[in-house]
PDB file of C-alpha atoms in Angstrom:
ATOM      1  CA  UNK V 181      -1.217  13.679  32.695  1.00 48.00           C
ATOM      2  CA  UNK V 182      -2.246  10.137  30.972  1.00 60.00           C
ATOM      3  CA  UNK V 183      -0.752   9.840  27.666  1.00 71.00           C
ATOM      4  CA  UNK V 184      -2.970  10.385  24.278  1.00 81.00           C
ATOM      5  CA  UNK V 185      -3.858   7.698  22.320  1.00 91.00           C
ATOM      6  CA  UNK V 186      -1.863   8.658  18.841  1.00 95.00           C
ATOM      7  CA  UNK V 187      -3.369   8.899  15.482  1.00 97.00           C
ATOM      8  CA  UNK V 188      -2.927   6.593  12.421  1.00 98.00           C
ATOM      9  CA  UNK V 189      -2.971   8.068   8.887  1.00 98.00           C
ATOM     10  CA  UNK V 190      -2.843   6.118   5.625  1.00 98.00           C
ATOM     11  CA  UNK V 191      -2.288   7.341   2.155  1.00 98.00           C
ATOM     12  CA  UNK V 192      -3.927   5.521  -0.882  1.00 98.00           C
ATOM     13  CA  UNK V 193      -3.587   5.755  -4.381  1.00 98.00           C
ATOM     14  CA  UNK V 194      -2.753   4.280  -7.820  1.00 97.00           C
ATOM     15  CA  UNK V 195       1.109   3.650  -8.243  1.00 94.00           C
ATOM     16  CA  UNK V 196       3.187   7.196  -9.507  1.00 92.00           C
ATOM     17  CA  UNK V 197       0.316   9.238  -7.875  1.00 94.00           C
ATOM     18  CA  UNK V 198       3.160  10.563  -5.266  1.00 93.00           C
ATOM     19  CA  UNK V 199       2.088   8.820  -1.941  1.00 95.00           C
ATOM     20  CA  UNK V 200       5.733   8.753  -1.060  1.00 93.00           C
ATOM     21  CA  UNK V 201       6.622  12.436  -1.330  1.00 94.00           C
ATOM     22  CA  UNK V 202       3.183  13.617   1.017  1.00 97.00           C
ATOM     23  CA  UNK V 203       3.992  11.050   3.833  1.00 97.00           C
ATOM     24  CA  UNK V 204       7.301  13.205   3.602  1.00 97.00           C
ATOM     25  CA  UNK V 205       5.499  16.471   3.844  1.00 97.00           C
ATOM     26  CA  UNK V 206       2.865  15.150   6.373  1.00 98.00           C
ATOM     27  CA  UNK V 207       5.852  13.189   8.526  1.00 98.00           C
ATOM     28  CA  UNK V 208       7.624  17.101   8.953  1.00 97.00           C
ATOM     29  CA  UNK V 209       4.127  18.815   9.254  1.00 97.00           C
ATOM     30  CA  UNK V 210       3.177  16.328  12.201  1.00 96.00           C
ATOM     31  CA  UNK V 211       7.122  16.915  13.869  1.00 96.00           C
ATOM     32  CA  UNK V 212       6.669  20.793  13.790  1.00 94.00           C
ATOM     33  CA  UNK V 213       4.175  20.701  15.811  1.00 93.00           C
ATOM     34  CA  UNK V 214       5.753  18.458  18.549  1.00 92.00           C
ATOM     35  CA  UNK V 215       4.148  14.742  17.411  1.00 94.00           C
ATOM     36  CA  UNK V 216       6.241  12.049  17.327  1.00 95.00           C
ATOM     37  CA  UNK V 217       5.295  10.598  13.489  1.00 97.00           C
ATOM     38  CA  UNK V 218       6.814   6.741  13.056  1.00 97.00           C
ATOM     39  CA  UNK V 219       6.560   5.166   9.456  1.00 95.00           C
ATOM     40  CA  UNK V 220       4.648   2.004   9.669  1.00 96.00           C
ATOM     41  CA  UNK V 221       4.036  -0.729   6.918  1.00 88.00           C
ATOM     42  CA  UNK V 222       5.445  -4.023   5.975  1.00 86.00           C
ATOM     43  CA  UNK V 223       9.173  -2.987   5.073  1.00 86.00           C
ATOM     44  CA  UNK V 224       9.504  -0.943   8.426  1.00 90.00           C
ATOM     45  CA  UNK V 225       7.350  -3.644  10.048  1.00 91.00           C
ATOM     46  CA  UNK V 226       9.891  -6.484   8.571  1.00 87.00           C
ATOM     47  CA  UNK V 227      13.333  -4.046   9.808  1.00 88.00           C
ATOM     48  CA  UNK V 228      12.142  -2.865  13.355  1.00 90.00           C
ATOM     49  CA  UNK V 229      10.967  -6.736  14.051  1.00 90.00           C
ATOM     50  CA  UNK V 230      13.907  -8.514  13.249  1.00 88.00           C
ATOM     51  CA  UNK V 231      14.430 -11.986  14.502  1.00 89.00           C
ATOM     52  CA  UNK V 232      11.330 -11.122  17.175  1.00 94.00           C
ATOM     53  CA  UNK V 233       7.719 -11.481  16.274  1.00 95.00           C
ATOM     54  CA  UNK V 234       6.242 -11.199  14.157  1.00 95.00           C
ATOM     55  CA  UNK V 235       9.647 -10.362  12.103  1.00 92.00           C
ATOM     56  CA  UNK V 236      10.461 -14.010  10.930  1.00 91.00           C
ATOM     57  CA  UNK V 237       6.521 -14.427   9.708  1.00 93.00           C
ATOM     58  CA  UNK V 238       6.248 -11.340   7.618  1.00 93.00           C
ATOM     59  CA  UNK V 239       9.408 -12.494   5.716  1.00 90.00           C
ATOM     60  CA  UNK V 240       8.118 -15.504   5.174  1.00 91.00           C
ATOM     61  CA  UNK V 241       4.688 -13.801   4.184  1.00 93.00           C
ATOM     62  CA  UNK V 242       6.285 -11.569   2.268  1.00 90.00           C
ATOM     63  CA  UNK V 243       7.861 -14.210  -0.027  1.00 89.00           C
ATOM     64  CA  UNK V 244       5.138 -15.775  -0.694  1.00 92.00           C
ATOM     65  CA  UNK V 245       3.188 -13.411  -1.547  1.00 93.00           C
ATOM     66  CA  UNK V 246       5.613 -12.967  -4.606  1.00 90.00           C
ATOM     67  CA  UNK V 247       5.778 -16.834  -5.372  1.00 91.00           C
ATOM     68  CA  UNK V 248       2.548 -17.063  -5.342  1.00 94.00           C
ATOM     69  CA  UNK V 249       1.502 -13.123  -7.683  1.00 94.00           C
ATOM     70  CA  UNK V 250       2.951 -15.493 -10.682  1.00 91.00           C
ATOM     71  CA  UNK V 251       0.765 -17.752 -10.397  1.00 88.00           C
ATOM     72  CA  UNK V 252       2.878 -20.640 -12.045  1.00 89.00           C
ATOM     73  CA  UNK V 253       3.731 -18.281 -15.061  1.00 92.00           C
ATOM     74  CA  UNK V 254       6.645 -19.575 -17.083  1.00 92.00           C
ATOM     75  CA  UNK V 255       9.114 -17.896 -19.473  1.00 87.00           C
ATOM     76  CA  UNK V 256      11.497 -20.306 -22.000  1.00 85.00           C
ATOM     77  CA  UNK V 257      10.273 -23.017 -20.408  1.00 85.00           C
ATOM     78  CA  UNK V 258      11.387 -21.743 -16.938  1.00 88.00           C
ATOM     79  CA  UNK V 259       9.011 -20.969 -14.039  1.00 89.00           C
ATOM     80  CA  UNK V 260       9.241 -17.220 -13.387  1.00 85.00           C
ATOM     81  CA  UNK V 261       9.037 -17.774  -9.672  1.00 84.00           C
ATOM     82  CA  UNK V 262      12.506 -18.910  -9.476  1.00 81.00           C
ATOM     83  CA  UNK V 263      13.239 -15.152  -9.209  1.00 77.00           C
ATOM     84  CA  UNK V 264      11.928 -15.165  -5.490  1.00 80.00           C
ATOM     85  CA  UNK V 265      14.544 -16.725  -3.063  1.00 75.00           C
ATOM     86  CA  UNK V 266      13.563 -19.282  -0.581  1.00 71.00           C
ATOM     87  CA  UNK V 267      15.025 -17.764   2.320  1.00 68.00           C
ATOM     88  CA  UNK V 268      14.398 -14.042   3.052  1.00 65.00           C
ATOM     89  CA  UNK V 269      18.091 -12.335   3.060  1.00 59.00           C
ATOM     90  CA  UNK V 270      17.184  -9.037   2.949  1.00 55.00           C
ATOM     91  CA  UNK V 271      16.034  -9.059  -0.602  1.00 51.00           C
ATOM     92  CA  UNK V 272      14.076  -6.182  -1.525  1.00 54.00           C
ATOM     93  CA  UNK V 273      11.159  -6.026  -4.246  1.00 58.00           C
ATOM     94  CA  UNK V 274      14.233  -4.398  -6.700  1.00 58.00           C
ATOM     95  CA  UNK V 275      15.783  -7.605  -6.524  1.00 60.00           C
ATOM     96  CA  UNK V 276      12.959  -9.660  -7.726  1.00 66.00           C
ATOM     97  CA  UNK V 277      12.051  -7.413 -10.625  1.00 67.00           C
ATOM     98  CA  UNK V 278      15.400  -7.420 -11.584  1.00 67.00           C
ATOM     99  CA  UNK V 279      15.326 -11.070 -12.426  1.00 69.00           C
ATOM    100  CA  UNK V 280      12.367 -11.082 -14.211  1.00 77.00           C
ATOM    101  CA  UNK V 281      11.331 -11.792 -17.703  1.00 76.00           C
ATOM    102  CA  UNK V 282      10.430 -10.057 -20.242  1.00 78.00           C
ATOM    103  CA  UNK V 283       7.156 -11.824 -21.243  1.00 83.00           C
ATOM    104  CA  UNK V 284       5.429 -14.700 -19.292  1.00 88.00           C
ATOM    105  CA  UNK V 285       2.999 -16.672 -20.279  1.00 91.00           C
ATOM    106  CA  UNK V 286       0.814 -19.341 -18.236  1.00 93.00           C
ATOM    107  CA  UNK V 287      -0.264 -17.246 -15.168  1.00 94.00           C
ATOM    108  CA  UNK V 288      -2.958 -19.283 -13.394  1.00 96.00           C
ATOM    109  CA  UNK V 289      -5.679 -16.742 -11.418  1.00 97.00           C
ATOM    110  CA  UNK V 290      -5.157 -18.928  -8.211  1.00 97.00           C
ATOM    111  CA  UNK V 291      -2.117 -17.452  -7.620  1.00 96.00           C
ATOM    112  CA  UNK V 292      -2.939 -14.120  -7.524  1.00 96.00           C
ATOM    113  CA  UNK V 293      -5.849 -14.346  -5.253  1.00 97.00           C
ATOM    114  CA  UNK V 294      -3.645 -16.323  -2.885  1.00 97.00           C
ATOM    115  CA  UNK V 295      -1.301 -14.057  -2.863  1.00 97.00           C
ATOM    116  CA  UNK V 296      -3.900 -11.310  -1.864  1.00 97.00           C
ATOM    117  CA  UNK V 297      -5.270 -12.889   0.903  1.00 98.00           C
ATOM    118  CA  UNK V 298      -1.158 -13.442   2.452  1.00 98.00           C
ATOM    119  CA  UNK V 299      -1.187  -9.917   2.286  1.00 97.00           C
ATOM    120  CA  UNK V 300      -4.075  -9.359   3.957  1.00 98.00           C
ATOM    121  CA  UNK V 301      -2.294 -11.850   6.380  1.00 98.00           C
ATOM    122  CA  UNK V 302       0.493  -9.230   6.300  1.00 97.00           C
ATOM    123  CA  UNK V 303      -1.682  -5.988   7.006  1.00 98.00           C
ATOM    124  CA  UNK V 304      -3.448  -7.760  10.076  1.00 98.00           C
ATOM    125  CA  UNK V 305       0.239  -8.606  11.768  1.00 97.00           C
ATOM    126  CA  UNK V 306       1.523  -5.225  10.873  1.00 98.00           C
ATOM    127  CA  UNK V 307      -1.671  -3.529  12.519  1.00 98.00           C
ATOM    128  CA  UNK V 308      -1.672  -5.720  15.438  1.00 98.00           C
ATOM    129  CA  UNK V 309       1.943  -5.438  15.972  1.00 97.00           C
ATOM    130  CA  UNK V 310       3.221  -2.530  14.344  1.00 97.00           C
ATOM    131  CA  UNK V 311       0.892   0.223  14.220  1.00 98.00           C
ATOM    132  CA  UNK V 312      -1.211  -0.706  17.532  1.00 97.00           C
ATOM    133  CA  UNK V 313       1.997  -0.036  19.934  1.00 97.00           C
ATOM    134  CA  UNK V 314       2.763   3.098  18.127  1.00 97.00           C
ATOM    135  CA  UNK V 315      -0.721   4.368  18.345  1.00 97.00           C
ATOM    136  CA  UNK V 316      -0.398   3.323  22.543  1.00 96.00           C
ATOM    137  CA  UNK V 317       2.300   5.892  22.717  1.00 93.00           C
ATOM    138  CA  UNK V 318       0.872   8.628  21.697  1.00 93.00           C
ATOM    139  CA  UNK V 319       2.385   9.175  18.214  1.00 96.00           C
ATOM    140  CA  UNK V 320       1.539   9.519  14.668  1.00 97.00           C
ATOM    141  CA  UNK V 321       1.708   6.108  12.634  1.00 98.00           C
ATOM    142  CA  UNK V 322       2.122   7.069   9.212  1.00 98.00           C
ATOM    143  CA  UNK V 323       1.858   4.540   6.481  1.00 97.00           C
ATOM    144  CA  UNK V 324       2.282   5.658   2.704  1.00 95.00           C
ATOM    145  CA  UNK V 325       0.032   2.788   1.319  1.00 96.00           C
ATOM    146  CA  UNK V 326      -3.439   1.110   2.160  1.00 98.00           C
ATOM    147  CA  UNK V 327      -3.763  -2.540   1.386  1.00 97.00           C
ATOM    148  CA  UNK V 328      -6.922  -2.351   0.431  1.00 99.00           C
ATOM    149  CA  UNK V 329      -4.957  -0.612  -3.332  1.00 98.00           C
ATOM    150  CA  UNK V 330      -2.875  -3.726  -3.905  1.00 97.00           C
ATOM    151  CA  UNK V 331      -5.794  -6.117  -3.551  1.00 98.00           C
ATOM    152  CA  UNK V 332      -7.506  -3.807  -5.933  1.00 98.00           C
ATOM    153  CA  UNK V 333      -4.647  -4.034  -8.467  1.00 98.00           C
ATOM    154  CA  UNK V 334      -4.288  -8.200  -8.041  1.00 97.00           C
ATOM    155  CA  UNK V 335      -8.164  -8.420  -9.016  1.00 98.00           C
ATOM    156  CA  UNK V 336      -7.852  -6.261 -12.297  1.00 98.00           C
ATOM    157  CA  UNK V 337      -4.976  -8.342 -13.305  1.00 97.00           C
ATOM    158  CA  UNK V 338      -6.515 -11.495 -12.601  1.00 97.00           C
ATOM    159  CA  UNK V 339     -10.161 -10.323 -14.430  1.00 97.00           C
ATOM    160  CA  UNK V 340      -7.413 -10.306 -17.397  1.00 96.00           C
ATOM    161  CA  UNK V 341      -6.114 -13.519 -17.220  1.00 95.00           C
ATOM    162  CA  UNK V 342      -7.705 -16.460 -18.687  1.00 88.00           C
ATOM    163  CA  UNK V 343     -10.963 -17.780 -17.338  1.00 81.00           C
ATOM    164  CA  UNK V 344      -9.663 -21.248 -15.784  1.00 86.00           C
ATOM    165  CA  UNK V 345     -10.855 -23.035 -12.514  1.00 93.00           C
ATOM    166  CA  UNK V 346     -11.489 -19.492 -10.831  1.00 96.00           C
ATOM    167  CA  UNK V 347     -14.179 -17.831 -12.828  1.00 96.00           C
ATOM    168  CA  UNK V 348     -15.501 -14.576 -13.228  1.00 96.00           C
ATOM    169  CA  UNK V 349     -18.311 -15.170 -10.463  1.00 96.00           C
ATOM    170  CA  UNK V 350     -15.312 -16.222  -7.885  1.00 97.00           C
ATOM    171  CA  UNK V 351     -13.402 -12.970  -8.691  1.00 97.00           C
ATOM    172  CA  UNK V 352     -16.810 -10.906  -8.345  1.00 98.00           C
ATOM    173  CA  UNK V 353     -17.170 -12.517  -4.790  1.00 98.00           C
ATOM    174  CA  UNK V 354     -13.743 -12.156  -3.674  1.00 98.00           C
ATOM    175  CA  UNK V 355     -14.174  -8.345  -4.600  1.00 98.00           C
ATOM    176  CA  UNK V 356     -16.533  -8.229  -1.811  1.00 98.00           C
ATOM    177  CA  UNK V 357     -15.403 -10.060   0.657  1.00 98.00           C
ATOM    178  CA  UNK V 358     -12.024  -7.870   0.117  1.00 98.00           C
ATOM    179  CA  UNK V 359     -13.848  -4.308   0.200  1.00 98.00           C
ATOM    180  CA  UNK V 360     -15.477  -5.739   3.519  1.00 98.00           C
ATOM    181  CA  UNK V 361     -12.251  -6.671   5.105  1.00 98.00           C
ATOM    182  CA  UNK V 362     -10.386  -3.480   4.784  1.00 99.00           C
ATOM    183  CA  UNK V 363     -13.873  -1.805   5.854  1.00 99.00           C
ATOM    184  CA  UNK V 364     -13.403  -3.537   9.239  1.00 98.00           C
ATOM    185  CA  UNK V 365     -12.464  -0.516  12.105  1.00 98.00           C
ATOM    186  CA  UNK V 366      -9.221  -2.603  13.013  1.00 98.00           C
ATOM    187  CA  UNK V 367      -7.291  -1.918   9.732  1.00 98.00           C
ATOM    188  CA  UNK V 368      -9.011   1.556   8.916  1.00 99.00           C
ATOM    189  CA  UNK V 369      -6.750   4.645   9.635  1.00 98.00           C
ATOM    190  CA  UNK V 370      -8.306   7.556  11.811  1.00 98.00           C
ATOM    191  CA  UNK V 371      -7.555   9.718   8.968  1.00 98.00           C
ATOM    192  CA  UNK V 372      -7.475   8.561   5.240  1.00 99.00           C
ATOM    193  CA  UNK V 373      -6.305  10.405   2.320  1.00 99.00           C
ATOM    194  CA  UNK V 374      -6.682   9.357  -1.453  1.00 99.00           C
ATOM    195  CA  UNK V 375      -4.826  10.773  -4.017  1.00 98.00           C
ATOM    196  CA  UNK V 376      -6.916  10.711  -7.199  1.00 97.00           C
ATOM    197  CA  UNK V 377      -4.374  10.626 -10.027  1.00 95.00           C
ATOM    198  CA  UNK V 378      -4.579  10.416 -13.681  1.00 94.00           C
ATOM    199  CA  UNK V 379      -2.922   6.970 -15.193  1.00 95.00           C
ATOM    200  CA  UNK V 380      -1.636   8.773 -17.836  1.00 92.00           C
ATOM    201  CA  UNK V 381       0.364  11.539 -15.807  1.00 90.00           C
ATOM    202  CA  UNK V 382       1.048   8.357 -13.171  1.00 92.00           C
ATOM    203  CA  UNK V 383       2.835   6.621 -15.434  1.00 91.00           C
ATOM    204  CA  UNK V 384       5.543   9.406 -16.425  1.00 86.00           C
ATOM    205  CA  UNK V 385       5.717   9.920 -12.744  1.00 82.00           C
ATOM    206  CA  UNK V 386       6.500   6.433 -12.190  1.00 83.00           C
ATOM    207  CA  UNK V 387       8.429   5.240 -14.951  1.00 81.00           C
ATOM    208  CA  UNK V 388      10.740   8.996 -13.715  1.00 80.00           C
ATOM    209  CA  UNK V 389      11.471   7.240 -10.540  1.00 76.00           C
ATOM    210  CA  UNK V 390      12.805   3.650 -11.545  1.00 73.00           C
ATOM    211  CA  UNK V 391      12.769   3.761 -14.959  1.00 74.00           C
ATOM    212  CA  UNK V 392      10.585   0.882 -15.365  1.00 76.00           C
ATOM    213  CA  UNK V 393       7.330  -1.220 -14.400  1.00 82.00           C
ATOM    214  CA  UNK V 394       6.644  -3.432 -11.915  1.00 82.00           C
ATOM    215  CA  UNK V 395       5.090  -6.783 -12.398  1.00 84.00           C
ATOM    216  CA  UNK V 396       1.972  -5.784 -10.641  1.00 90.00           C
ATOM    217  CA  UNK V 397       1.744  -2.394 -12.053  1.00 93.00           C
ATOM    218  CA  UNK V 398       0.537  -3.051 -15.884  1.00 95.00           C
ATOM    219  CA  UNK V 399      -0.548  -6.124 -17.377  1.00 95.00           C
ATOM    220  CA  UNK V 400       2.694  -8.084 -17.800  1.00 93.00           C
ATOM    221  CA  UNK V 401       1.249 -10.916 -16.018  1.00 94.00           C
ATOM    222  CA  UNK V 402      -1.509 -11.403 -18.124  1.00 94.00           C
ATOM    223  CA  UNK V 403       0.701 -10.872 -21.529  1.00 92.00           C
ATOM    224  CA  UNK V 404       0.963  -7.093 -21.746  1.00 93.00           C
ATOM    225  CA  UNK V 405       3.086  -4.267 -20.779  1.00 90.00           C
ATOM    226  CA  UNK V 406       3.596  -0.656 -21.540  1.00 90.00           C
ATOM    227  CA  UNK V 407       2.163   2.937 -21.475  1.00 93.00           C
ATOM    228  CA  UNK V 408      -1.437   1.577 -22.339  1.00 96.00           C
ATOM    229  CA  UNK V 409      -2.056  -1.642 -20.096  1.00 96.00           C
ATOM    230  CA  UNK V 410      -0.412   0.289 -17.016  1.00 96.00           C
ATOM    231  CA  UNK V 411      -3.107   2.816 -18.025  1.00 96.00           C
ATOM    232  CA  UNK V 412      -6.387   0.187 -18.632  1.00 98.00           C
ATOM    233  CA  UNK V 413      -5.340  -1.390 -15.052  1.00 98.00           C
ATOM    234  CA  UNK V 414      -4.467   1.509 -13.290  1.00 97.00           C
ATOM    235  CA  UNK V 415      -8.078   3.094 -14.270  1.00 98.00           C
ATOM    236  CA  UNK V 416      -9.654   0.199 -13.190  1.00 98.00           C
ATOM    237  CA  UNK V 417      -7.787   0.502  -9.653  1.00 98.00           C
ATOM    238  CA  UNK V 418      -8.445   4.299  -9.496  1.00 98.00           C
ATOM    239  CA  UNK V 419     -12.244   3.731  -9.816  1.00 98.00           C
ATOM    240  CA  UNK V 420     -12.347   1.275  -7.219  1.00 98.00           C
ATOM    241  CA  UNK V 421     -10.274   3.572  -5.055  1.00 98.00           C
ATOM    242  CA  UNK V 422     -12.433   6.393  -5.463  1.00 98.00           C
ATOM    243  CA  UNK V 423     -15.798   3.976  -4.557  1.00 98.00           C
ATOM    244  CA  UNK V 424     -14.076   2.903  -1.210  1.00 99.00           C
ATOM    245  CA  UNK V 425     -12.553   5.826  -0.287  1.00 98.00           C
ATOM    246  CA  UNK V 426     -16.401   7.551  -0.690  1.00 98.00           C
ATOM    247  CA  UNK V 427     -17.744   4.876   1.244  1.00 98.00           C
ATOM    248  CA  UNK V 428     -15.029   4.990   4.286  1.00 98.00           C
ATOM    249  CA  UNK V 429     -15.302   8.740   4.786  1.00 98.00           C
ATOM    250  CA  UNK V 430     -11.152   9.613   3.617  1.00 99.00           C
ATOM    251  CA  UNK V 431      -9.970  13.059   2.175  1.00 98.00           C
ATOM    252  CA  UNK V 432      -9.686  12.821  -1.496  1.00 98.00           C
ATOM    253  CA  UNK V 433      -7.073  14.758  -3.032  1.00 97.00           C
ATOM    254  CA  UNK V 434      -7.188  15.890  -6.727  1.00 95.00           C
ATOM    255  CA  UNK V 435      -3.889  15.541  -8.042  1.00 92.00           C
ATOM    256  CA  UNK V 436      -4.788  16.563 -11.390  1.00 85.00           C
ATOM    257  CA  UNK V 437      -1.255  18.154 -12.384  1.00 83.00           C
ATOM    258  CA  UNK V 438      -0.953  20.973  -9.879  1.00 86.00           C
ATOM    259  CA  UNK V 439       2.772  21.119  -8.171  1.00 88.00           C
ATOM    260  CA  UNK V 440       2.784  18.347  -5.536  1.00 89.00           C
ATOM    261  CA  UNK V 441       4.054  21.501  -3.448  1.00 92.00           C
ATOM    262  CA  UNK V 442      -0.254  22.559  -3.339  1.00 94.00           C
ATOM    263  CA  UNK V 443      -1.438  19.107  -2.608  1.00 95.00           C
ATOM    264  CA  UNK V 444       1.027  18.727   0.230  1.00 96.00           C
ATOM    265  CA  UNK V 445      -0.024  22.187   1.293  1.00 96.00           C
ATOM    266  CA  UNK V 446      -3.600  20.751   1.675  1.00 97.00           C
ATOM    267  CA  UNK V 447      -2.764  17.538   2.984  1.00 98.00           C
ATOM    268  CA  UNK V 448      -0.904  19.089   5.857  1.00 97.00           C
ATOM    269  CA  UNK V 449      -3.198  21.442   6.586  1.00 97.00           C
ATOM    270  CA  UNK V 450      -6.271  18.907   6.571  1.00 97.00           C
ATOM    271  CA  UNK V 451      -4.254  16.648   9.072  1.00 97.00           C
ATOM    272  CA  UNK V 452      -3.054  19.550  11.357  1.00 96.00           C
ATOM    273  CA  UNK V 453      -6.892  20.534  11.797  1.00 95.00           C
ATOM    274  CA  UNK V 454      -7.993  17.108  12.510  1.00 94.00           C
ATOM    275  CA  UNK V 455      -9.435  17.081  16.113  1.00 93.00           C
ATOM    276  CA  UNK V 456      -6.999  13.420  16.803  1.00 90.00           C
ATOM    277  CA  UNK V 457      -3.738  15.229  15.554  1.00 94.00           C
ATOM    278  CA  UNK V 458      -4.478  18.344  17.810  1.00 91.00           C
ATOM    279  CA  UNK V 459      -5.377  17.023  20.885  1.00 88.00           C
ATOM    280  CA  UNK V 460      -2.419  15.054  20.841  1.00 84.00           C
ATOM    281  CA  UNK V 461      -0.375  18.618  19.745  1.00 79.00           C
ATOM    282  CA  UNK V 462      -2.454  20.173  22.858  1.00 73.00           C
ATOM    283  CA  UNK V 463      -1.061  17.116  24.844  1.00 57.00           C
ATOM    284  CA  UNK V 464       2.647  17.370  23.886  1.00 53.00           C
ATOM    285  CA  UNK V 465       2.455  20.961  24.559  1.00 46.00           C
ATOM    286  CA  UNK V 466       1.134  20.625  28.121  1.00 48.00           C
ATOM    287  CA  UNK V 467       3.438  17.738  29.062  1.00 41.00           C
ATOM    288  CA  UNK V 468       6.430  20.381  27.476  1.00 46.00           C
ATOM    289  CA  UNK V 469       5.639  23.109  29.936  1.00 45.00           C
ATOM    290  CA  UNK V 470       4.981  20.838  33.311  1.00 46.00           C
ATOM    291  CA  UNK V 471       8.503  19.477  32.327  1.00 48.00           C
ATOM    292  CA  UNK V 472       7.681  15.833  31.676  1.00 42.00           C
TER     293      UNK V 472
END
């Protein structure tokens, strides 16, 4: 009996709206029933790699794309950048925030569209090399984050920053040209789920888990921090999520303060009665009883 093609599923939503926690839930919904469910995205990308391709690339990518989310930013006379290391040694995002400043002043908009385009540089390698050969086996590829949210996030911050050599009309076209690349087939998941959070609620959530911010998840970069720019950005995101994930067909879940237990409860059963996710259950099962 030929071999399924697997299903990919992709959660999106602002940061603290609990995209973690369902991939949990979904990852032992999808392994009761027999799938094989393999977490895909750039830090499992980056660790399953290693020194093959396109390991060695997304590193390097992956730097980058920090050096260049500053955007020349300084703090005491000090460029803020010097918090990303040169060579990638297993450093992890922790590491970077750990380093940072307090305030920072002197972000250039350049840099954060550049470093939204080297992720979108990251997405299309982890697709072609990550997700793709999952997918070929038959099995669930289950990423907890859409890029398509982080480029979101990079163009509210940089709308915030001061109007330099990238204007306003640049930012309005790169908004486009973004929405249409993560529209593209390629990089859309057979099943999409946003979780529509409130800011407000988000930002308890998130501040529970690592007791602080991180540099792309407020307005730090463009001179403010706390409760109420994480808030002004992170509505700004959500809206844009919401328009997308309208336009590209996904599940939108209401997480609107119910226990995460009832939005898992939905999520799971949503992606257990998708036709993709049961055929290849209906596979597994057949393949079980011939013995192979």
């Amino acid at each position: 009996m030929q071999q399924p093609r697997g299903v990919s599923v992709a959660l999106m939503g602002i940061d603290g709206a609990g995209k973690t926690s369902l991939a949990g839930h979904l990852r032992r919904a999808f392994e009761g029933v027999g799938i094989e469910c393999v977490e895909v995205g750039r830090k499992p990308a980056v660790r399953a790699a290693g020194a093959a391709f396109p390991g060695p690339s997304l590193e390097r990518l992956w730097l980058e794309s920090w050096r260049l989310l500053f955007g020349g930013g300084h703090a005491d006379g000090r460029p803020v950048d010097a918090a990303v290391p040169v060579q990638f040694t297993r450093m992890s995002s922790d590491e970077i925030v750990d380093q940072l400043p307090e305030h920072v002043t002197g972000v250039r908009r350049s840099g954060p569209l550049a470093s939204l385009w080297t992720e979108y540089t990251i997405d299309q390698l982890v697709r072609a090399e990550a997700v793709e050969p999952v997918l070929a086996r038959g099995a669930v590829a289950l990423s907890d984050g859409f890029g398509f949210k982080g480029a979101a996030k990079v163009l509210g911050i940089a709308r915030r920053l001061v109007d330099d050599t990238v204007t306003d009309a640049v930012l309005d076209r790169t908004a486009a040209l973004v929405r249409m690349a993560y529209s593209d087939p390629f990089l859309q998941p057979d099943l999409g789920f946003l979780l529509d959070a409130d800011p407000e609620r988000s930002y308890g959530w998130r501040l529970s888990q690592s007791g602080r911010m991180g540099p792309a998840e407020d307005l730090w970069l463009a001179g403010r921090s706390g409760v109420e720019s994480f808030v002004e950005l992170q509505r700004s995101v959500a809206a844009d999520l919401r328009s997308a994930a309208t336009e590209w067909g996904w599940t939108v879940l209401q997480v609107d303060g119910r226990p995460q237990e009832e939005t898992a409860t939905e999520a799971v059963r949503i992606a257990l009665a998708h036709p993709h996710v049961q055929r290849c259950a209906n596979i597994r099962l057949d393949l079980a009883e011939e013995g192979l």
